[in-house]
Each structure stands twice: as structure tokens, then as C-alpha cells.
mmCIF file of C-alpha atoms and ligand atoms in Angstrom:
data_model
loop_
_atom_site.group_PDB
_atom_site.id
_atom_site.type_symbol
_atom_site.label_atom_id
_atom_site.label_comp_id
_atom_site.label_asym_id
_atom_site.label_seq_id
_atom_site.Cartn_x
_atom_site.Cartn_y
_atom_site.Cartn_z
ATOM 1 C CA MET L 112 7.547 1.136 -2.866
ATOM 2 C CA THR L 113 6.833 3.451 0.046
ATOM 3 C CA ALA L 114 6.274 7.120 -0.706
ATOM 4 C CA GLY L 115 9.328 8.840 -2.074
ATOM 5 C CA SER L 116 11.551 5.723 -2.021
ATOM 6 C CA GLY L 117 11.942 5.767 -5.812
ATOM 7 C CA LEU L 118 11.157 2.058 -6.042
ATOM 8 C CA VAL L 119 7.944 0.603 -7.412
ATOM 9 C CA GLU L 120 6.811 -3.007 -6.891
ATOM 10 C CA THR L 121 6.006 -4.934 -10.063
ATOM 11 C CA ILE L 122 5.141 -8.511 -10.914
ATOM 12 C CA GLY L 123 8.838 -9.073 -11.623
ATOM 13 C CA GLY L 124 10.018 -7.428 -8.369
ATOM 14 C CA PRO L 125 10.842 -3.847 -7.369
ATOM 15 C CA ILE L 126 12.082 -1.490 -10.093
ATOM 16 C CA ASP L 127 13.397 2.046 -10.120
ATOM 17 C CA ALA L 128 10.564 4.528 -10.744
ATOM 18 C CA ASP L 129 12.712 6.176 -13.425
ATOM 19 C CA VAL L 130 12.299 3.169 -15.731
ATOM 20 C CA LEU L 131 8.483 3.060 -15.527
ATOM 21 C CA GLY L 132 8.224 5.018 -18.781
ATOM 22 C CA ARG L 133 4.853 5.445 -20.455
ATOM 23 C CA THR L 134 2.283 4.012 -18.095
ATOM 24 C CA LEU L 135 -1.388 3.012 -18.238
ATOM 25 C CA LEU L 136 -2.585 3.423 -14.653
ATOM 26 C CA HIS L 137 -6.006 1.769 -14.774
ATOM 27 C CA GLU L 138 -6.165 -1.510 -16.687
ATOM 28 C CA HIS L 139 -6.808 -5.217 -16.231
ATOM 29 C CA VAL L 140 -5.166 -8.330 -17.651
ATOM 30 C CA LEU L 141 -7.314 -11.395 -16.887
ATOM 31 C CA LEU L 142 -10.576 -11.217 -14.927
ATOM 32 C CA VAL L 143 -11.481 -14.768 -13.915
ATOM 33 C CA GLU L 144 -14.405 -16.448 -12.135
ATOM 34 C CA PRO L 145 -13.067 -19.300 -9.957
ATOM 35 C CA GLU L 146 -16.493 -20.286 -8.599
ATOM 36 C CA LEU L 147 -17.960 -20.516 -12.098
ATOM 37 C CA ASP L 148 -14.948 -22.540 -13.280
ATOM 38 C CA ALA L 149 -15.177 -24.929 -10.332
ATOM 39 C CA ASN L 150 -18.849 -25.649 -10.945
ATOM 40 C CA TYR L 151 -19.512 -25.060 -14.635
ATOM 41 C CA PRO L 152 -16.188 -25.642 -16.378
ATOM 42 C CA GLY L 153 -15.686 -24.897 -20.043
ATOM 43 C CA TRP L 154 -16.079 -21.128 -20.132
ATOM 44 C CA PHE L 155 -12.424 -20.304 -19.467
ATOM 45 C CA ASP L 156 -9.647 -22.053 -21.398
ATOM 46 C CA GLU L 157 -6.735 -21.037 -19.184
ATOM 47 C CA ASP L 158 -3.810 -21.945 -21.440
ATOM 48 C CA SER L 159 -5.322 -20.432 -24.528
ATOM 49 C CA GLU L 160 -6.363 -17.188 -22.783
ATOM 50 C CA VAL L 161 -2.952 -16.780 -21.132
ATOM 51 C CA ARG L 162 -1.309 -17.237 -24.545
ATOM 52 C CA ASP L 163 -3.672 -14.696 -26.065
ATOM 53 C CA ALA L 164 -2.929 -12.233 -23.245
ATOM 54 C CA GLN L 165 0.830 -12.737 -23.806
ATOM 55 C CA HIS L 166 0.338 -11.802 -27.439
ATOM 56 C CA GLN L 167 -1.691 -8.691 -26.549
ATOM 57 C CA LEU L 168 0.831 -7.510 -23.939
ATOM 58 C CA ARG L 169 3.729 -7.906 -26.381
ATOM 59 C CA ARG L 170 1.874 -5.792 -28.918
ATOM 60 C CA LEU L 171 1.200 -3.186 -26.231
ATOM 61 C CA LYS L 172 4.920 -2.881 -25.479
ATOM 62 C CA GLU L 173 5.585 -2.564 -29.203
ATOM 63 C CA ALA L 174 2.990 0.232 -29.313
ATOM 64 C CA GLY L 175 5.173 2.239 -26.900
ATOM 65 C CA ILE L 176 3.737 1.435 -23.456
ATOM 66 C CA ASP L 177 6.276 0.394 -20.796
ATOM 67 C CA THR L 178 4.140 -0.166 -17.691
ATOM 68 C CA LEU L 179 0.585 -1.327 -17.042
ATOM 69 C CA VAL L 180 -1.165 -1.130 -13.671
ATOM 70 C CA ASP L 181 -3.593 -4.018 -13.212
ATOM 71 C CA LEU L 182 -6.357 -2.923 -10.829
ATOM 72 C CA THR L 183 -7.992 -6.351 -10.611
ATOM 73 C CA VAL L 184 -8.661 -6.843 -6.897
ATOM 74 C CA LEU L 185 -10.893 -9.053 -4.726
ATOM 75 C CA GLY L 186 -14.409 -8.940 -6.144
ATOM 76 C CA LEU L 187 -13.166 -8.699 -9.736
ATOM 77 C CA GLY L 188 -11.432 -12.069 -10.131
ATOM 78 C CA ARG L 189 -7.777 -11.477 -9.284
ATOM 79 C CA ASN L 190 -5.271 -14.231 -10.073
ATOM 80 C CA VAL L 191 -1.737 -12.828 -9.934
ATOM 81 C CA ASP L 192 -0.125 -16.090 -11.010
ATOM 82 C CA LEU L 193 -1.998 -16.014 -14.336
ATOM 83 C CA VAL L 194 -1.047 -12.363 -14.828
ATOM 84 C CA ARG L 195 2.583 -13.216 -14.233
ATOM 85 C CA ARG L 196 2.423 -15.946 -16.882
ATOM 86 C CA ALA L 197 0.730 -13.548 -19.296
ATOM 87 C CA ALA L 198 3.446 -10.932 -18.763
ATOM 88 C CA GLU L 199 6.331 -13.329 -19.464
ATOM 89 C CA GLY L 200 8.469 -12.221 -22.353
ATOM 90 C CA SER L 201 6.468 -9.046 -22.993
ATOM 91 C CA GLY L 202 9.078 -6.645 -21.589
ATOM 92 C CA LEU L 203 6.183 -4.780 -19.977
ATOM 93 C CA ASN L 204 6.289 -3.826 -16.278
ATOM 94 C CA ILE L 205 3.051 -4.830 -14.552
ATOM 95 C CA VAL L 206 2.091 -3.325 -11.209
ATOM 96 C CA VAL L 207 -0.684 -5.199 -9.386
ATOM 97 C CA ALA L 208 -3.121 -3.934 -6.793
ATOM 98 C CA THR L 209 -4.711 -4.893 -3.532
ATOM 99 C CA GLY L 210 -8.186 -3.837 -2.481
ATOM 100 C CA ILE L 211 -11.794 -4.866 -2.209
ATOM 101 C CA TYR L 212 -14.184 -4.040 -5.023
ATOM 102 C CA THR L 213 -17.714 -3.533 -3.791
ATOM 103 C CA MET L 214 -20.295 -0.856 -4.567
ATOM 104 C CA ASP L 215 -22.631 -1.958 -1.808
ATOM 105 C CA GLU L 216 -22.112 -4.871 0.598
ATOM 106 C CA LEU L 217 -18.978 -6.739 1.604
ATOM 107 C CA PRO L 218 -19.000 -10.548 1.435
ATOM 108 C CA PRO L 219 -20.220 -12.121 4.723
ATOM 109 C CA PHE L 220 -16.661 -13.255 5.497
ATOM 110 C CA PHE L 221 -15.721 -9.624 6.112
ATOM 111 C CA ARG L 222 -19.079 -8.421 7.452
ATOM 112 C CA ARG L 223 -18.895 -10.837 10.371
ATOM 113 C CA ARG L 224 -15.270 -10.204 11.334
ATOM 114 C CA GLY L 225 -13.564 -7.207 12.885
ATOM 115 C CA PRO L 226 -14.037 -5.019 15.934
ATOM 116 C CA GLY L 227 -17.699 -4.933 17.069
ATOM 117 C CA ARG L 228 -18.704 -7.769 14.712
ATOM 118 C CA LEU L 229 -20.100 -11.204 15.549
ATOM 119 C CA MET L 230 -16.686 -12.922 15.354
ATOM 120 C CA GLY L 231 -14.747 -9.922 16.682
ATOM 121 C CA GLY L 232 -10.978 -9.797 16.288
ATOM 122 C CA ASP L 233 -8.896 -7.423 14.173
ATOM 123 C CA ASP L 234 -10.328 -6.106 10.921
ATOM 124 C CA PRO L 235 -9.317 -8.706 8.300
ATOM 125 C CA LEU L 236 -9.816 -6.094 5.592
ATOM 126 C CA GLU L 237 -6.916 -3.974 6.823
ATOM 127 C CA ALA L 238 -4.783 -7.030 7.515
ATOM 128 C CA PHE L 239 -5.317 -8.422 3.987
ATOM 129 C CA LEU L 240 -4.518 -5.099 2.297
ATOM 130 C CA VAL L 241 -1.341 -4.599 4.299
ATOM 131 C CA ARG L 242 -0.278 -8.226 3.807
ATOM 132 C CA ASP L 243 -0.545 -7.889 0.003
ATOM 133 C CA ILE L 244 1.672 -4.791 0.081
ATOM 134 C CA VAL L 245 4.254 -5.789 2.676
ATOM 135 C CA GLN L 246 4.469 -9.580 2.373
ATOM 136 C CA GLY L 247 3.098 -10.275 -1.090
ATOM 137 C CA ILE L 248 -0.028 -11.770 -2.640
ATOM 138 C CA ALA L 249 -0.834 -15.386 -1.738
ATOM 139 C CA GLU L 250 2.381 -17.415 -2.244
ATOM 140 C CA THR L 251 3.502 -15.546 -5.373
ATOM 141 C CA GLY L 252 5.941 -13.203 -3.644
ATOM 142 C CA VAL L 253 4.471 -10.404 -5.790
ATOM 143 C CA LYS L 254 3.766 -7.267 -3.770
ATOM 144 C CA ALA L 255 0.887 -4.917 -4.546
ATOM 145 C CA GLY L 256 1.936 -1.401 -5.544
ATOM 146 C CA VAL L 257 -1.481 0.282 -5.358
ATOM 147 C CA ILE L 258 -4.629 0.086 -3.211
ATOM 148 C CA LYS L 259 -7.952 0.162 -5.032
ATOM 149 C CA CYS L 260 -11.370 1.030 -3.628
ATOM 150 C CA ALA L 261 -14.752 1.776 -5.183
ATOM 151 C CA THR L 262 -17.815 3.948 -4.739
ATOM 152 C CA GLY L 263 -20.735 3.356 -7.097
ATOM 153 C CA GLU L 264 -24.103 4.918 -7.846
ATOM 154 C CA ARG L 265 -25.494 3.783 -4.513
ATOM 155 C CA GLY L 266 -22.938 6.009 -2.798
ATOM 156 C CA VAL L 267 -21.344 5.505 0.587
ATOM 157 C CA THR L 268 -23.112 2.488 2.067
ATOM 158 C CA ASP L 269 -21.926 1.261 5.495
ATOM 159 C CA ASP L 270 -19.666 -1.316 3.886
ATOM 160 C CA VAL L 271 -18.272 1.091 1.271
ATOM 161 C CA ASP L 272 -17.454 3.495 4.100
ATOM 162 C CA ARG L 273 -15.667 0.667 5.912
ATOM 163 C CA VAL L 274 -13.655 -0.237 2.798
ATOM 164 C CA LEU L 275 -12.634 3.396 2.192
ATOM 165 C CA ARG L 276 -11.442 3.770 5.782
ATOM 166 C CA ALA L 277 -9.533 0.453 5.693
ATOM 167 C CA THR L 278 -7.950 1.646 2.441
ATOM 168 C CA ALA L 279 -6.874 4.867 4.166
ATOM 169 C CA THR L 280 -5.365 2.924 7.075
ATOM 170 C CA ALA L 281 -3.473 0.569 4.770
ATOM 171 C CA HIS L 282 -2.185 3.566 2.797
ATOM 172 C CA LEU L 283 -1.010 5.353 5.924
ATOM 173 C CA ARG L 284 0.738 2.200 7.151
ATOM 174 C CA THR L 285 2.485 1.365 3.873
ATOM 175 C CA GLY L 286 2.672 4.487 1.683
ATOM 176 C CA ALA L 287 1.055 2.682 -1.273
ATOM 177 C CA PRO L 288 -1.039 5.133 -3.332
ATOM 178 C CA ILE L 289 -4.817 4.870 -3.665
ATOM 179 C CA SER L 290 -6.627 4.411 -6.984
ATOM 180 C CA THR L 291 -10.412 4.419 -7.086
ATOM 181 C CA HIS L 292 -13.429 3.400 -9.116
ATOM 182 C CA THR L 293 -16.151 6.046 -9.026
ATOM 183 C CA ASP L 294 -19.504 6.670 -10.578
ATOM 184 C CA ALA L 295 -18.648 10.022 -12.152
ATOM 185 C CA GLY L 296 -22.286 10.751 -13.045
ATOM 186 C CA THR L 297 -23.176 11.023 -9.358
ATOM 187 C CA PHE L 298 -19.945 12.881 -8.450
ATOM 188 C CA ARG L 299 -18.727 10.098 -6.124
ATOM 189 C CA GLY L 300 -15.188 11.451 -6.242
ATOM 190 C CA HIS L 301 -16.220 14.085 -3.702
ATOM 191 C CA ASP L 302 -17.321 11.392 -1.200
ATOM 192 C CA GLN L 303 -14.006 9.594 -1.610
ATOM 193 C CA GLN L 304 -11.958 12.756 -1.073
ATOM 194 C CA ARG L 305 -14.024 13.643 2.006
ATOM 195 C CA ILE L 306 -13.679 10.234 3.681
ATOM 196 C CA LEU L 307 -10.037 9.583 2.752
ATOM 197 C CA GLY L 308 -9.140 13.167 3.722
ATOM 198 C CA SER L 309 -10.888 12.798 7.090
ATOM 199 C CA GLU L 310 -8.675 9.777 7.796
ATOM 200 C CA GLY L 311 -5.550 11.863 7.196
ATOM 201 C CA VAL L 312 -4.740 10.821 3.624
ATOM 202 C CA ASP L 313 -2.870 13.405 1.506
ATOM 203 C CA LEU L 314 -5.245 13.742 -1.491
ATOM 204 C CA GLY L 315 -2.209 14.151 -3.739
ATOM 205 C CA ARG L 316 -1.677 10.388 -3.249
ATOM 206 C CA VAL L 317 -5.173 9.618 -4.519
ATOM 207 C CA LEU L 318 -6.251 8.977 -8.117
ATOM 208 C CA ILE L 319 -9.987 9.443 -8.643
ATOM 209 C CA GLY L 320 -10.767 6.890 -11.343
ATOM 210 C CA HIS L 321 -13.323 6.970 -14.161
ATOM 211 C CA SER L 322 -13.424 10.765 -14.007
ATOM 212 C CA GLY L 323 -13.182 10.655 -17.798
ATOM 213 C CA ASP L 324 -16.806 9.451 -17.920
ATOM 214 C CA SER L 325 -17.790 13.017 -17.003
ATOM 215 C CA GLU L 326 -17.819 16.177 -19.109
ATOM 216 C CA ASP L 327 -18.588 18.346 -16.070
ATOM 217 C CA LEU L 328 -15.533 20.597 -15.971
ATOM 218 C CA GLY L 329 -16.592 22.089 -12.628
ATOM 219 C CA TYR L 330 -16.626 18.668 -10.977
ATOM 220 C CA LEU L 331 -13.329 17.629 -12.570
ATOM 221 C CA THR L 332 -11.437 20.800 -11.657
ATOM 222 C CA GLU L 333 -12.750 20.624 -8.070
ATOM 223 C CA LEU L 334 -11.261 17.131 -7.699
ATOM 224 C CA MET L 335 -7.895 18.347 -9.017
ATOM 225 C CA ASP L 336 -7.951 21.618 -7.044
ATOM 226 C CA ALA L 337 -8.338 19.469 -3.910
ATOM 227 C CA GLY L 338 -5.025 17.848 -4.905
ATOM 228 C CA SER L 339 -5.949 14.519 -6.497
ATOM 229 C CA TYR L 340 -5.132 13.093 -9.890
ATOM 230 C CA ILE L 341 -8.093 12.329 -12.126
ATOM 231 C CA GLY L 342 -8.235 9.217 -14.287
ATOM 232 C CA MET L 343 -9.382 9.895 -17.848
ATOM 233 C CA ASP L 344 -9.232 6.171 -17.947
ATOM 234 C CA ARG L 345 -11.969 4.634 -20.072
ATOM 235 C CA PHE L 346 -10.849 5.475 -23.589
ATOM 236 C CA GLY L 347 -12.662 3.182 -25.995
ATOM 237 C CA MET L 348 -15.698 2.729 -23.743
ATOM 238 C CA ASP L 349 -17.832 4.675 -26.178
ATOM 239 C CA THR L 350 -21.121 3.350 -24.837
ATOM 240 C CA ILE L 351 -20.593 5.571 -21.762
ATOM 241 C CA LEU L 352 -18.976 8.564 -23.498
ATOM 242 C CA PRO L 353 -17.616 8.753 -27.071
ATOM 243 C CA THR L 354 -13.874 9.084 -27.642
ATOM 244 C CA GLU L 355 -14.168 12.508 -29.246
ATOM 245 C CA ASN L 356 -15.928 13.909 -26.162
ATOM 246 C CA ARG L 357 -13.323 12.339 -23.885
ATOM 247 C CA CYS L 358 -10.500 13.861 -25.961
ATOM 248 C CA ARG L 359 -12.084 17.321 -25.962
ATOM 249 C CA VAL L 360 -12.460 17.346 -22.170
ATOM 250 C CA VAL L 361 -8.789 16.389 -21.720
ATOM 251 C CA ALA L 362 -7.660 19.044 -24.232
ATOM 252 C CA GLU L 363 -9.710 21.725 -22.478
ATOM 253 C CA LEU L 364 -8.383 20.816 -19.017
ATOM 254 C CA VAL L 365 -4.804 20.811 -20.319
ATOM 255 C CA LYS L 366 -5.447 24.242 -21.833
ATOM 256 C CA ARG L 367 -6.542 25.400 -18.370
ATOM 257 C CA GLY L 368 -3.229 24.223 -16.910
ATOM 258 C CA TYR L 369 -4.202 20.876 -15.363
ATOM 259 C CA ALA L 370 -1.826 18.519 -17.237
ATOM 260 C CA SER L 371 0.037 17.740 -14.003
ATOM 261 C CA ARG L 372 -3.121 16.184 -12.501
ATOM 262 C CA ILE L 373 -4.431 14.080 -15.405
ATOM 263 C CA VAL L 374 -3.635 10.477 -16.359
ATOM 264 C CA LEU L 375 -4.888 8.471 -19.366
ATOM 265 C CA SER L 376 -5.950 4.813 -19.509
ATOM 266 C CA HIS L 377 -8.605 2.429 -20.902
ATOM 267 C CA ASP L 378 -9.917 0.257 -18.032
ATOM 268 C CA THR L 379 -9.884 -2.592 -20.529
ATOM 269 C CA ASN L 380 -8.531 -6.151 -20.250
ATOM 270 C CA CYS L 381 -7.018 -9.006 -22.224
ATOM 271 C CA TYR L 382 -9.707 -11.410 -21.052
ATOM 272 C CA THR L 383 -12.944 -11.280 -19.112
ATOM 273 C CA VAL L 384 -15.629 -13.921 -18.767
ATOM 274 C CA ASN L 385 -18.170 -11.086 -18.821
ATOM 275 C CA TRP L 386 -17.903 -10.441 -22.578
ATOM 276 C CA GLU L 387 -18.218 -12.740 -25.575
ATOM 277 C CA LYS L 388 -15.340 -11.719 -27.842
ATOM 278 C CA ASP L 389 -17.384 -11.226 -31.029
ATOM 279 C CA VAL L 390 -19.992 -9.103 -29.225
ATOM 280 C CA ARG L 391 -17.285 -6.988 -27.648
ATOM 281 C CA GLU L 392 -15.530 -6.382 -30.964
ATOM 282 C CA ARG L 393 -18.805 -5.243 -32.485
ATOM 283 C CA VAL L 394 -20.011 -3.038 -29.592
ATOM 284 C CA LEU L 395 -16.667 -1.613 -28.370
ATOM 285 C CA PRO L 396 -14.159 -1.984 -31.242
ATOM 286 C CA ASP L 397 -11.707 0.570 -29.777
ATOM 287 C CA TRP L 398 -11.744 -0.783 -26.246
ATOM 288 C CA HIS L 399 -8.273 -2.391 -26.174
ATOM 289 C CA HIS L 400 -4.931 -1.578 -24.550
ATOM 290 C CA ARG L 401 -3.350 0.046 -27.628
ATOM 291 C CA PHE L 402 -6.089 2.562 -28.415
ATOM 292 C CA ILE L 403 -4.458 5.501 -26.592
ATOM 293 C CA SER L 404 -1.109 4.863 -28.315
ATOM 294 C CA GLU L 405 -2.612 4.277 -31.749
ATOM 295 C CA TYR L 406 -5.295 6.982 -31.811
ATOM 296 C CA VAL L 407 -5.944 9.107 -28.699
ATOM 297 C CA LEU L 408 -2.521 10.740 -28.359
ATOM 298 C CA GLY L 409 -2.590 11.802 -32.011
ATOM 299 C CA ARG L 410 -6.080 13.231 -31.642
ATOM 300 C CA LEU L 411 -5.051 15.144 -28.500
ATOM 301 C CA GLY L 412 -2.154 16.606 -30.501
ATOM 302 C CA GLU L 413 -4.613 17.811 -33.146
ATOM 303 C CA LEU L 414 -6.642 19.430 -30.369
ATOM 304 C CA GLY L 415 -3.615 21.437 -29.233
ATOM 305 C CA VAL L 416 -2.112 19.225 -26.506
ATOM 306 C CA SER L 417 1.690 19.564 -26.713
ATOM 307 C CA PRO L 418 4.198 16.663 -26.665
ATOM 308 C CA ASP L 419 5.357 17.939 -23.253
ATOM 309 C CA ASP L 420 1.821 17.723 -21.874
ATOM 310 C CA ILE L 421 1.446 14.194 -23.297
ATOM 311 C CA ASP L 422 4.717 13.225 -21.613
ATOM 312 C CA GLN L 423 3.447 14.749 -18.358
ATOM 313 C CA MET L 424 0.196 12.713 -18.454
ATOM 314 C CA MET L 425 1.661 9.447 -19.779
ATOM 315 C CA ARG L 426 4.988 9.278 -17.947
ATOM 316 C CA VAL L 427 5.632 11.989 -15.332
ATOM 317 C CA ASN L 428 2.293 11.808 -13.494
ATOM 318 C CA PRO L 429 2.155 7.992 -13.270
ATOM 319 C CA ARG L 430 5.707 7.982 -11.938
ATOM 320 C CA SER L 431 4.832 10.599 -9.312
ATOM 321 C CA PHE L 432 1.647 8.756 -8.367
ATOM 322 C CA LEU L 433 3.305 5.336 -8.017
ATOM 323 C CA ALA L 434 6.539 6.441 -6.357
ATOM 324 C CA GLY L 435 5.310 9.448 -4.395
ATOM 325 C CA ALA L 436 7.808 11.823 -5.997
ATOM 326 C CA PRO L 437 6.858 15.443 -6.722
ATOM 327 C CA SER L 438 5.615 16.178 -10.234
ATOM 328 C CA ARG L 439 7.297 18.610 -12.605
ATOM 329 C CA THR L 440 4.794 21.343 -11.786
ATOM 330 C CA GLU L 441 5.255 20.923 -8.041
ATOM 331 C CA VAL L 442 9.025 21.197 -8.485
ATOM 332 C CA ALA L 443 8.624 24.319 -10.617
ATOM 333 C CA ALA L 444 6.335 25.892 -8.008
HETATM 334 ZN ZN1 ZN Q 757 -11.182 -1.063 -13.777
#
């Protein structure tokens, strides 16, 4: 899975990047709450939710998606074993991620350990990220194919800075690409590019996530001109920005020649304890894994996006991002 090797780690083992096919780069499968379950059981029916996720993932494959990247990391309720069960029989490739999701402070476990900290020793953050990529996650044998980090509205706090730099180190040691969560409204992608770049990361190996929440074309083109991919990755999350606006921004950027730097996704999930299903269906009816296949791609076509550009955003760019291979445009140039 290292840069340029042509292999990508998935939940079923390494696969050739050429078979990734149409890929959703920022999604989730099951977001669980082990502490809640241990103390207040009854909210999460594991067997029934895994079965439901299996059903959803099969339908996603039938809708024409071949690979899903699950960016559920520490802080979001990662459980790779459940994801593996959910993926069984779906025919879908699932790439999982390592990383720490915090917008502000790290858990005390990390705050107190590492060079210059109360307990001293090596930075466990770096060690955990690298372990997930090189050795595998817990005892599952599944290796992470992506490193995720986050910067929220509060910006680069001390701990967020530490996470971004540990992410950079783990990337440089392993070659795994970096995918981020940002608050697009406060232009946090710039902070991430600055810090990751200062650590020596090639920004072409970085995907600035949730960029699709913004309609600021200046901000979006700056991120891409600096070399990164942008994630137009919350289709269906209409409470933040309606689908039609999201589609129009993508169509305009493609018209300006940026198709080789854009990827499309939903940032949705098969299960999360944070939503009651009936409320979710009422408030965000389009926020499911098949929405891009069933609606968005057609709408982009109506707005003038060509089948070649769709292929570039749905297949070529994810392949280049995950495997480190040059994109079509880079080859042409
Ligand atoms: Zn996400």
C-alpha cells in the first residue's frame, strides 16, 4: 500500500489498485459507542445492525460502487471486526483508516504520554498510527490504507497541531495517504496544508475533506492549486448545503479544468448511535450511500459534466489518491 506500489490494503487483504473501480473516499459503516454499550446496554443491537449494514452494502455494490473508504477512526467509534462482518458477501472492497479524531483536546491517555509529557516515552500517537498501517488493527490483521485527521471550527489547538504532525510523520514513514475532516466555513483546509506541508508532506497525497460544504470557489481552487484533492463529500447532507448547490459548485470547478483534483462522497454511514432512524429519514432523506449513484451523477451530467470527468472523479482520482499513482492529467502534462 505504499506510494506507487499499485497495491491497496482492504478489509479482505491487499488488492491491485486497478480493481478499485468506482470509489467513495469518505464514508462510514458502523459508528459504535463501546462505553455507552458497556454501561447502558440496549441502544445497539449488534446482530441486527450488522445484518442491516450487510443489506445496505450489497445494494451499494448493485448501484455501481466497487470500493468504499471507511474513515471511522479513534474518537468516532471504530470497530473493524464489525465492519468486516458487515462487508461479507457484498463484493465491495472496504478500505479502513487509522487516525485520531479530535477538534480540540486529545484524551488524557495521549496528553500525558510522549516526549516532554508527564509519563515521557515515545509518542504513542505516532506508534499507534504506524502500527495500524504496518502491522494491522488490533488482532484483525486488517491494515489501514489511509490516515485521517481533523481540524474543526476552533482551529489549530495545541492537540490538533500535535495530531496533524503525528499524521505527517506516520505518512512519511508508511506512504499511506492523508484524508482530513475540515470546517470549510472557517477555511481550515489552509491550516492543514500549511502544517502538513511544513512537515515535508507532498500535498498531492492529501485529500482536504468536507470541502463540498463550501461554495467559495476562491478557497476551493486555492486548495487544489496547492496540489491537494478536495472532497465534495457530503452529498445528501442538505442541512449544511443543499444538493443542488453542491452539484453546481462541482460542475463549475470541472468547467474550470479541476476534474483531476475532485472526489465525490457522502460522509454517511450504515449505522450510528447518534441518529434515531425515523428522525434521520425525515431530516436527511438523501443522506445514504447510494445517493451519488442514483441521483448526483445524473444531475452533474445535466449540468454539463462529461462521462470522462465523472470517471476521473469517481475512479481515476480515488485510485491515484489511494495508490499514489499519477492521475491522467499529470500523465498528460
Ligand atoms: Zn466522516
